[in-house]
Coordinates of C-alpha atoms and ligand atoms in Angstrom, one line a residue:
M40 CA 10.3 -42.1 -12.0
D41 CA 12.2 -38.8 -12.0
K42 CA 13.5 -37.3 -8.7
M43 CA 10.8 -34.6 -8.5
T44 CA 7.9 -37.0 -8.7
K45 CA 9.5 -39.3 -6.2
T46 CA 9.9 -36.6 -3.6
A47 CA 6.4 -35.4 -4.1
R48 CA 5.1 -39.0 -3.6
L49 CA 7.1 -39.4 -0.5
E50 CA 5.7 -36.2 0.9
K51 CA 2.3 -37.3 0.1
T52 CA 2.7 -40.7 1.9
D53 CA 4.3 -38.8 4.8
M54 CA 1.3 -36.5 5.1
S55 CA -1.2 -39.3 5.5
H56 CA 0.6 -40.7 8.5
S57 CA 1.8 -37.7 10.5
P58 CA -0.7 -35.2 11.7
N59 CA 1.9 -32.5 11.8
S60 CA 3.0 -32.6 8.2
K61 CA -0.6 -33.0 7.2
S62 CA -1.6 -29.8 8.9
A63 CA 1.4 -28.1 7.3
T64 CA -0.3 -28.4 3.9
E65 CA -3.9 -28.3 4.9
L66 CA -4.6 -24.8 5.7
A67 CA -7.9 -22.8 5.4
I68 CA -8.2 -19.1 6.1
I69 CA -11.2 -17.4 7.4
I70 CA -11.5 -13.6 7.2
L71 CA -14.0 -12.0 9.6
A72 CA -15.6 -9.0 8.0
A73 CA -19.3 -9.1 8.9
G74 CA -19.0 -6.4 11.6
K75 CA -21.0 -3.2 10.9
G76 CA -18.0 -1.0 11.7
T77 CA -20.3 1.5 13.5
R78 CA -17.3 3.4 14.8
M79 CA -16.3 4.4 11.2
K80 CA -19.6 6.3 10.9
S81 CA -19.8 5.4 7.2
A82 CA -22.3 4.1 4.7
T83 CA -19.4 2.0 3.3
P84 CA -18.6 -1.3 5.0
K85 CA -15.5 -0.8 7.1
V86 CA -13.3 -3.3 5.2
L87 CA -13.8 -1.4 1.9
H88 CA -12.2 1.7 3.3
K89 CA -8.9 2.0 1.6
I90 CA -5.2 2.0 2.6
A91 CA -2.8 3.1 -0.2
G92 CA -5.8 3.2 -2.5
L93 CA -6.6 -0.5 -2.0
P94 CA -9.6 -1.7 0.2
M95 CA -8.5 -3.1 3.5
I96 CA -10.1 -6.5 2.6
S97 CA -8.0 -6.7 -0.6
H98 CA -4.7 -6.2 1.4
I99 CA -5.8 -9.2 3.5
V100 CA -6.9 -11.4 0.7
K101 CA -3.5 -10.8 -1.0
T102 CA -1.6 -11.8 2.1
A103 CA -3.9 -14.8 2.6
E104 CA -3.3 -15.9 -1.0
S105 CA 0.4 -15.7 -0.5
L106 CA 0.1 -18.5 2.1
K107 CA -1.4 -20.8 -0.6
P108 CA -4.2 -22.2 1.6
K109 CA -6.7 -24.7 0.4
K110 CA -9.6 -22.3 0.9
I111 CA -10.2 -18.6 1.8
V112 CA -13.7 -17.9 3.2
T113 CA -14.7 -14.4 4.1
V114 CA -17.6 -13.9 6.6
I115 CA -19.8 -11.0 5.6
S116 CA -23.2 -9.8 6.6
E117 CA -26.3 -9.7 4.4
G118 CA -26.2 -7.0 1.7
M119 CA -22.4 -6.7 1.7
D120 CA -22.3 -7.5 -2.0
D121 CA -19.4 -5.1 -2.7
V122 CA -17.3 -7.0 -0.1
A123 CA -18.2 -10.3 -1.8
A124 CA -17.1 -8.8 -5.1
A125 CA -13.9 -7.6 -3.6
V126 CA -12.9 -11.0 -2.4
A127 CA -14.1 -13.0 -5.5
P128 CA -13.4 -15.6 -6.6
H129 CA -13.0 -16.7 -3.0
Q130 CA -16.2 -17.7 -1.2
T131 CA -18.1 -15.8 1.3
A132 CA -20.3 -17.0 4.2
I133 CA -23.2 -14.9 5.4
Q134 CA -23.5 -14.2 9.2
K135 CA -27.2 -13.2 9.6
Q136 CA -26.8 -11.3 12.8
Q137 CA -23.6 -9.9 14.2
K138 CA -23.5 -11.8 17.5
G139 CA -19.8 -11.8 17.9
T140 CA -16.6 -13.2 16.5
A141 CA -17.3 -16.8 17.6
D142 CA -20.6 -16.7 16.0
A143 CA -19.0 -15.4 12.8
M144 CA -16.7 -18.4 12.9
K145 CA -19.7 -20.7 13.0
S146 CA -21.0 -19.1 9.8
A147 CA -17.7 -19.8 8.1
L148 CA -17.8 -23.5 9.2
S149 CA -21.1 -23.8 7.3
I150 CA -19.0 -23.5 4.2
L151 CA -15.7 -25.1 5.4
G152 CA -17.6 -28.2 6.6
D153 CA -15.6 -30.5 8.8
F154 CA -12.2 -29.3 7.6
A155 CA -9.7 -31.0 9.9
G156 CA -6.5 -29.1 9.1
E157 CA -5.4 -25.7 10.4
I158 CA -7.7 -22.8 10.4
L159 CA -6.1 -19.4 10.3
I160 CA -8.4 -16.5 11.4
L161 CA -7.7 -13.1 9.9
Y162 CA -9.7 -9.9 10.7
G163 CA -11.0 -7.7 7.9
D164 CA -10.0 -4.7 10.0
V165 CA -6.4 -5.8 10.7
P166 CA -5.1 -5.3 7.1
L167 CA -1.4 -4.8 7.4
V168 CA -0.3 -8.2 8.8
S169 CA 2.6 -9.6 6.7
K170 CA 3.1 -13.0 5.3
S171 CA 6.2 -13.6 7.4
T172 CA 4.3 -12.8 10.7
L173 CA 1.6 -15.3 9.8
E174 CA 4.3 -17.9 8.9
G175 CA 5.8 -17.3 12.3
L176 CA 2.4 -17.8 13.9
L177 CA 2.0 -21.1 12.0
T178 CA 5.5 -22.3 12.9
H179 CA 5.0 -21.5 16.6
H180 CA 1.7 -23.3 16.5
R181 CA 3.1 -26.4 14.9
K182 CA 6.2 -26.5 17.1
G183 CA 4.2 -26.3 20.3
K184 CA 1.6 -28.7 19.0
F185 CA -1.0 -26.3 20.4
G186 CA -4.7 -26.6 20.0
A187 CA -4.8 -22.9 19.1
T188 CA -2.2 -20.1 19.0
V189 CA -2.9 -16.4 19.2
L190 CA -0.9 -13.6 17.8
A191 CA -0.3 -11.0 20.5
M192 CA 1.3 -7.5 20.4
A193 CA 2.6 -5.0 22.9
A194 CA 0.4 -1.9 22.4
P195 CA 1.6 1.5 23.5
D196 CA -2.0 2.2 24.3
P197 CA -4.0 -1.0 24.9
T198 CA -7.4 0.7 25.0
G199 CA -10.0 -1.2 23.0
Y200 CA -8.0 -4.4 22.7
G201 CA -8.5 -7.8 24.5
R202 CA -5.7 -8.2 27.2
I203 CA -3.5 -11.3 27.0
F204 CA -2.6 -13.2 30.2
Q205 CA 0.1 -15.9 30.0
N206 CA 1.0 -18.9 32.1
P207 CA 4.5 -19.0 33.6
D208 CA 5.5 -21.2 30.6
G209 CA 4.4 -18.6 28.1
T210 CA 1.3 -20.4 27.0
L211 CA -2.1 -18.6 27.1
N212 CA -4.0 -18.3 30.3
R213 CA -6.9 -16.1 29.2
I214 CA -8.0 -13.2 27.1
V215 CA -10.0 -10.5 28.7
E216 CA -11.9 -8.1 26.5
E217 CA -11.6 -4.4 27.4
K218 CA -15.2 -4.0 28.3
D219 CA -15.0 -7.0 30.7
A220 CA -11.6 -6.1 32.3
N221 CA -11.2 -4.8 35.8
D222 CA -8.8 -1.9 36.5
D223 CA -5.8 -4.3 37.3
E224 CA -6.4 -6.2 34.1
K225 CA -6.7 -3.0 32.1
I226 CA -3.1 -2.0 32.9
V227 CA -1.8 -4.9 30.9
R228 CA -0.3 -3.8 27.6
L229 CA 0.1 -7.2 25.9
V230 CA -3.0 -7.4 23.7
N231 CA -4.8 -9.7 21.3
S232 CA -4.4 -8.9 17.6
G233 CA -7.4 -11.1 17.0
L234 CA -5.5 -13.2 14.6
M235 CA -5.1 -16.8 15.6
V236 CA -4.7 -20.3 14.2
M237 CA -6.6 -23.3 15.5
E238 CA -7.1 -26.9 14.7
G239 CA -10.2 -27.6 12.7
E240 CA -10.9 -30.9 14.4
D241 CA -13.9 -30.7 16.8
L242 CA -13.9 -26.9 16.3
A243 CA -17.7 -26.8 15.8
E244 CA -18.3 -28.5 19.2
H245 CA -15.8 -26.1 20.8
L246 CA -17.5 -23.1 19.4
D247 CA -20.9 -24.3 20.6
K248 CA -19.6 -24.2 24.1
I249 CA -18.8 -20.5 24.0
K250 CA -21.4 -18.5 25.9
S251 CA -22.4 -14.8 25.5
K252 CA -22.3 -14.0 29.2
N253 CA -20.3 -10.8 29.0
S254 CA -20.8 -7.1 29.0
Q255 CA -21.6 -7.0 25.3
G256 CA -23.8 -10.1 25.2
E257 CA -21.6 -11.4 22.3
F258 CA -20.1 -14.8 21.5
Y259 CA -16.4 -14.0 21.8
L260 CA -13.9 -16.1 19.8
T261 CA -11.4 -15.0 22.5
D262 CA -13.2 -17.4 24.9
L263 CA -12.1 -20.4 22.8
P264 CA -8.8 -20.9 24.8
K265 CA -10.9 -21.2 27.9
I266 CA -13.0 -23.9 26.3
L267 CA -9.9 -25.7 25.0
A268 CA -8.3 -25.6 28.5
E269 CA -11.3 -27.4 29.9
E270 CA -10.3 -30.3 27.7
K271 CA -6.6 -29.9 28.6
I272 CA -5.8 -28.5 25.2
V273 CA -3.1 -25.8 25.4
T274 CA -3.2 -22.4 23.5
G275 CA 0.0 -20.9 22.5
V276 CA 1.0 -17.2 22.3
I277 CA 3.4 -15.5 19.9
R278 CA 4.2 -11.8 19.8
G279 CA 4.1 -9.7 16.6
D280 CA 4.8 -6.1 15.8
F281 CA 2.1 -3.6 16.9
Y282 CA 2.6 -1.4 13.9
E283 CA 1.7 -4.3 11.7
L284 CA -1.1 -5.9 13.8
R285 CA -3.1 -3.0 15.0
G286 CA -6.7 -2.8 13.9
V287 CA -8.9 -0.1 12.4
N288 CA -12.1 0.8 14.3
S289 CA -12.2 4.5 13.5
R290 CA -11.2 7.0 10.8
S291 CA -8.3 8.2 12.9
Q292 CA -7.0 4.6 13.1
L293 CA -7.4 4.3 9.4
A294 CA -5.2 7.4 8.9
E295 CA -2.6 5.9 11.3
L296 CA -2.5 2.7 9.3
E297 CA -2.1 4.7 6.0
M298 CA 0.9 6.4 7.6
A299 CA 2.3 3.1 8.7
W300 CA 1.8 1.6 5.3
Q301 CA 3.4 4.6 3.5
H302 CA 6.3 4.5 6.0
R303 CA 7.0 0.9 5.2
K304 CA 6.9 1.5 1.4
R305 CA 9.1 4.6 1.6
L306 CA 11.8 2.6 3.5
E307 CA 11.5 -0.3 1.0
L308 CA 12.0 2.0 -2.0
M309 CA 14.9 3.9 -0.4
D310 CA 16.5 0.5 0.4
E311 CA 16.2 -0.4 -3.3
G312 CA 18.2 2.8 -4.3
V313 CA 15.5 5.4 -4.8
T314 CA 16.2 8.9 -3.4
L315 CA 13.2 10.5 -1.6
L316 CA 14.0 14.1 -0.8
D317 CA 11.3 14.4 1.8
P318 CA 10.0 10.9 2.3
N319 CA 7.1 11.7 4.6
T320 CA 5.4 13.8 2.0
V321 CA 5.5 11.2 -0.8
Y322 CA 2.6 8.8 -1.2
F323 CA 2.7 5.4 -3.0
S324 CA 0.4 2.7 -4.2
P325 CA 1.0 -1.0 -3.5
D326 CA 2.2 -1.5 -7.1
T327 CA 4.4 1.5 -7.5
K328 CA 7.7 0.6 -9.1
I329 CA 10.7 2.9 -9.2
G330 CA 14.2 2.2 -10.5
R331 CA 17.6 2.9 -9.0
D332 CA 19.0 6.4 -8.7
S333 CA 15.6 8.0 -9.5
V334 CA 15.0 11.1 -7.4
I335 CA 11.5 11.9 -6.1
G336 CA 10.9 15.4 -4.9
P337 CA 8.5 16.5 -2.1
G338 CA 4.8 16.1 -2.3
V339 CA 4.6 13.6 -5.1
I340 CA 1.6 11.3 -5.3
F341 CA 1.7 7.9 -7.1
G342 CA -1.7 6.5 -8.0
P343 CA -2.0 2.9 -9.2
N344 CA 0.0 1.3 -11.9
V345 CA 3.1 3.5 -12.2
N346 CA 6.4 2.0 -13.4
I347 CA 9.4 4.3 -13.3
E348 CA 12.8 3.2 -14.7
D349 CA 16.3 4.1 -13.4
N350 CA 17.5 7.7 -13.3
V351 CA 14.2 9.5 -13.6
E352 CA 13.7 12.8 -11.8
I353 CA 10.2 13.6 -10.5
R354 CA 10.3 17.1 -9.2
A355 CA 8.0 18.4 -6.4
Y356 CA 4.2 18.1 -6.3
C357 CA 3.5 15.8 -9.3
H358 CA 0.5 13.5 -9.5
I359 CA 1.2 10.4 -11.5
E360 CA -1.0 7.4 -12.2
G361 CA -1.1 4.6 -14.8
A362 CA 2.2 5.6 -16.5
K363 CA 5.4 4.1 -17.6
I364 CA 8.3 6.6 -17.4
K365 CA 11.6 5.7 -18.9
S366 CA 15.2 6.3 -18.0
G367 CA 16.5 9.9 -17.9
A368 CA 13.1 11.5 -18.1
Q369 CA 12.5 14.6 -16.0
I370 CA 8.9 15.4 -14.8
G371 CA 7.5 18.4 -13.0
P372 CA 7.4 20.2 -10.8
F373 CA 3.6 20.3 -10.7
A374 CA 3.0 17.9 -13.6
R375 CA 0.0 15.6 -13.8
I376 CA 0.5 12.3 -15.6
R377 CA -2.7 10.4 -16.2
P378 CA -3.4 6.7 -17.1
D379 CA -2.2 5.0 -20.3
T380 CA 0.8 7.3 -20.8
I381 CA 4.2 6.2 -21.9
I382 CA 7.1 8.7 -21.5
D383 CA 10.3 7.7 -23.2
E384 CA 13.9 8.3 -22.4
K385 CA 15.3 11.7 -21.8
T386 CA 12.0 13.6 -22.2
R387 CA 11.0 16.6 -20.3
I388 CA 7.5 17.3 -19.0
G389 CA 7.5 20.6 -17.1
N390 CA 5.3 22.6 -14.8
F391 CA 1.5 22.6 -15.1
V392 CA 1.5 20.1 -18.0
E393 CA -1.1 17.4 -18.1
V394 CA -0.6 14.3 -20.1
K395 CA -3.3 11.6 -20.6
N396 CA -3.4 8.4 -22.7
S397 CA -0.4 9.6 -24.8
Y398 CA 3.0 8.5 -26.0
I399 CA 5.8 11.0 -25.5
K400 CA 8.7 9.9 -27.5
K401 CA 12.4 10.1 -26.9
G402 CA 13.8 13.5 -26.2
A403 CA 10.5 15.3 -26.7
K404 CA 9.7 18.3 -24.5
A405 CA 6.5 19.9 -23.1
N406 CA 8.0 22.3 -20.6
H407 CA 5.1 24.6 -19.6
L408 CA 1.4 24.8 -19.2
G409 CA -0.1 22.4 -21.7
Y410 CA -2.5 19.6 -22.3
I411 CA -1.5 16.5 -24.2
G412 CA -4.4 14.0 -24.4
D413 CA -4.9 11.0 -26.7
A414 CA -1.8 12.0 -28.6
E415 CA 1.6 11.0 -29.8
L416 CA 4.4 13.5 -29.5
G417 CA 7.3 12.5 -31.8
A418 CA 10.9 12.2 -30.8
H419 CA 12.7 15.5 -30.1
S420 CA 9.6 17.5 -30.8
N421 CA 8.8 20.6 -28.8
F422 CA 5.3 21.2 -27.5
G423 CA 5.3 24.9 -26.7
C424 CA 4.0 26.8 -23.6
G425 CA 0.2 26.8 -23.4
A426 CA -0.2 24.5 -26.5
I427 CA -3.1 22.0 -26.3
T428 CA -4.5 19.0 -28.1
V429 CA -8.2 19.6 -28.5
N430 CA -9.2 16.0 -28.1
Y431 CA -12.9 16.2 -27.2
D432 CA -15.9 17.6 -29.1
G433 CA -18.4 16.8 -26.4
K434 CA -19.2 13.4 -27.8
T435 CA -16.0 11.6 -28.9
K436 CA -12.3 11.7 -28.2
S437 CA -9.9 12.0 -31.1
K438 CA -6.3 11.5 -31.7
T439 CA -3.4 13.9 -32.4
I440 CA -0.3 12.5 -34.0
I441 CA 2.7 14.7 -34.0
G442 CA 5.8 13.5 -35.9
D443 CA 9.5 13.8 -35.0
H444 CA 11.4 17.1 -34.7
V445 CA 8.1 19.2 -34.8
M446 CA 7.8 22.6 -33.3
V447 CA 4.4 23.2 -31.9
G448 CA 4.4 26.9 -31.2
S449 CA 3.2 28.5 -27.9
N450 CA -0.6 28.6 -27.4
A451 CA -1.3 26.4 -30.5
S452 CA -4.5 24.5 -30.5
L453 CA -4.5 21.2 -32.4
I454 CA -8.0 20.2 -33.1
A455 CA -8.2 16.4 -33.3
P456 CA -8.3 14.2 -35.2
I457 CA -5.1 15.6 -36.8
E458 CA -1.7 14.6 -38.0
I459 CA 1.4 16.7 -38.1
G460 CA 4.3 15.4 -40.3
D461 CA 7.9 15.2 -39.2
G462 CA 9.8 18.4 -39.1
A463 CA 6.7 20.7 -39.4
Y464 CA 6.8 24.1 -37.7
I465 CA 3.5 25.5 -36.3
A466 CA 3.5 29.2 -35.6
A467 CA 2.5 30.3 -32.1
G468 CA -1.2 31.0 -31.5
S469 CA -2.3 28.8 -34.4
T470 CA -5.5 26.9 -34.3
L471 CA -5.2 23.9 -36.6
T472 CA -8.0 21.9 -38.0
Q473 CA -6.2 20.3 -40.9
N474 CA -3.3 17.8 -41.2
V475 CA 0.2 19.3 -41.8
D476 CA 2.7 17.7 -44.2
A477 CA 6.3 17.0 -43.2
D478 CA 8.5 20.1 -43.2
D479 CA 5.6 22.6 -43.7
L480 CA 5.6 25.9 -41.9
V481 CA 2.0 26.7 -40.8
V482 CA 0.6 30.0 -39.6
A483 CA -3.1 29.7 -38.7
R484 CA -4.1 32.8 -36.9
G485 CA -5.8 36.1 -37.5
K486 CA -3.6 38.8 -39.1
Q487 CA -2.5 41.7 -36.9
T488 CA -3.9 45.1 -37.6
N489 CA -2.4 48.2 -35.9
L490 CA -4.8 51.3 -36.0
K491 CA -2.7 54.5 -35.6
G492 CA -3.6 56.4 -32.4
K493 CA -7.0 54.7 -32.1
A494 CA -6.4 53.6 -28.5
K495 CA -6.4 57.1 -27.1
G496 CA -9.1 57.7 -24.5
R497 CA -10.1 54.0 -24.3
M498 CA -8.5 53.4 -20.9
K499 CA -9.4 55.3 -17.8
K500 CA -6.4 57.3 -16.5
E501 CA -6.1 56.9 -12.6
Ligands
LIG142 C1 -11.5 -7.9 18.6 C2 -11.1 -8.9 19.7 C3 -10.1 -8.3 20.6 C4 -8.9 -7.8 19.8 C5 -9.3 -6.9 18.7 C6 -8.1 -6.7 17.8 C7 -13.1 -10.4 20.1 C8 -14.2 -10.6 21.0 N1 -12.3 -9.3 20.4 O1 -12.1 -6.8 19.2 O2 -9.7 -9.2 21.6 O3 -8.0 -7.2 20.7 O4 -10.3 -7.5 17.9 O5 -8.3 -5.8 16.7 O6 -12.8 -11.1 19.2 N2 -16.9 -9.6 13.2 C9 -17.8 -10.4 12.5 N3 -19.0 -10.7 13.1 C10 -19.3 -10.3 14.4 C11 -18.4 -9.4 15.1 C12 -17.3 -9.1 14.5 O7 -17.5 -10.8 11.4 O8 -20.4 -10.7 14.8 C13 -15.6 -9.2 12.6 C14 -15.5 -7.7 12.3 O9 -16.0 -7.4 11.1 C15 -14.0 -7.5 12.5 C16 -13.6 -8.6 13.5 O10 -14.6 -9.6 13.5 O11 -13.3 -7.7 11.3 C17 -13.4 -8.0 14.9 O12 -14.6 -7.5 15.3 P1 -14.6 -6.1 16.1 O13 -16.0 -5.8 16.5 O14 -13.9 -5.0 15.4 O15 -13.8 -6.5 17.4 P2 -12.9 -5.6 18.4 O16 -13.8 -4.9 19.4 O17 -11.9 -4.8 17.6
LIG143 CA1 -11.7 -4.3 15.5

């Protein structure tokens, strides 16, 4: 038996004897997302509202997956098919009526069955929690051998959150919901993030004991510690960062979380060696990649799937999505780069140039006011000011292939499908409908006629 297999076997044997190491591997995650999100005032389910272009629920599913649990079950309400699609292939449980977070848990158990490992509860509207915070929660839970452990946070303004009360030894005494709190309790700023881990064993019975005798007439999961305490089972508390754990109940909180997310990403990229001239004005997507010594100007927006190499300069106010931009390229200001675009080394895309589904080869330039769509622009070619590829005839999109060292004169229209050979020179203002061979000079425009003195009297004199 090789060493690896032996270790694996030993761990397996270990697990079946020690409850602690067993729970270390047996983890299920439940994401609560059945709430109507009334405070969002939206026809879209709350958890599908986006942060950094990605639905909140997808942020959570990604983090949940990173913990490699046995199962991820999302609780949704009837008709939330879009949420089910967003969490697929993970399973969903339907909560028929939104009777509170404890009731939502019961719906999840209908799918989880009598899972006896650890159950981690995440909230669909607490999207920015990090893997390391959740690992910290699990470690604290295991170390303390608690029946449940809640993730708390110190909120600058605790309004709307459940307040946390601890025993002198730091374990949980009780959670009081905002609506049930008296004035003294409301002063407390240590609040419940909603996220918690609990032991799956006997959970169904514990949940059954939760009553809805509170101001909202709901079954609160936050009453679980009280139920556990009756059986002398202790609930632990660990604190996390408010900026990561706060929830989204309204549009303004959604905007706050977007800011928090963008702030984190900006710091991360600067740490990796990217210069952001005015960080607060630049917006990223979760998958934005930017190489070292690249410089990003103010007001630049990165949509999904952008990969920028080292030493690229993106000047102010560019909008870039679905593009690969190679080393030494200079883009903008005011350029729009759309999906399926590759921009090679040392190219130059200037102001008010739009590029879509195109390959701009090494050293090529399109410096001003142009449209390059469904095209190839050959190495060291020049795409003049105001030139465009005419790629769409109302029905189909066609390709424009431009060779190396080509001059496309200003205001030329290249009606696709069309191919321009290497070294060709297209006169300004030409409208091309036919292919051009290598090294040909093309003039395709009306001839100029000057009529002597005929302009007199045509314009009003002020
Ligand atoms: C909840 C907590 C509160 C905590 C806060 C943190 C309870 C009773 N309160 O309050 O202590 O400080 O989160 O953000 O747990 N949900 C369902 N089914 C339901 C009700 C809710 O799935 O019947 C889901 C919601 O979609 C949401 C989550 O549970 O993802 C929390 O529900 P929400 O109504 O937003 O609770 P809060 O009032 O924010
Ligand atoms: Ca909430």
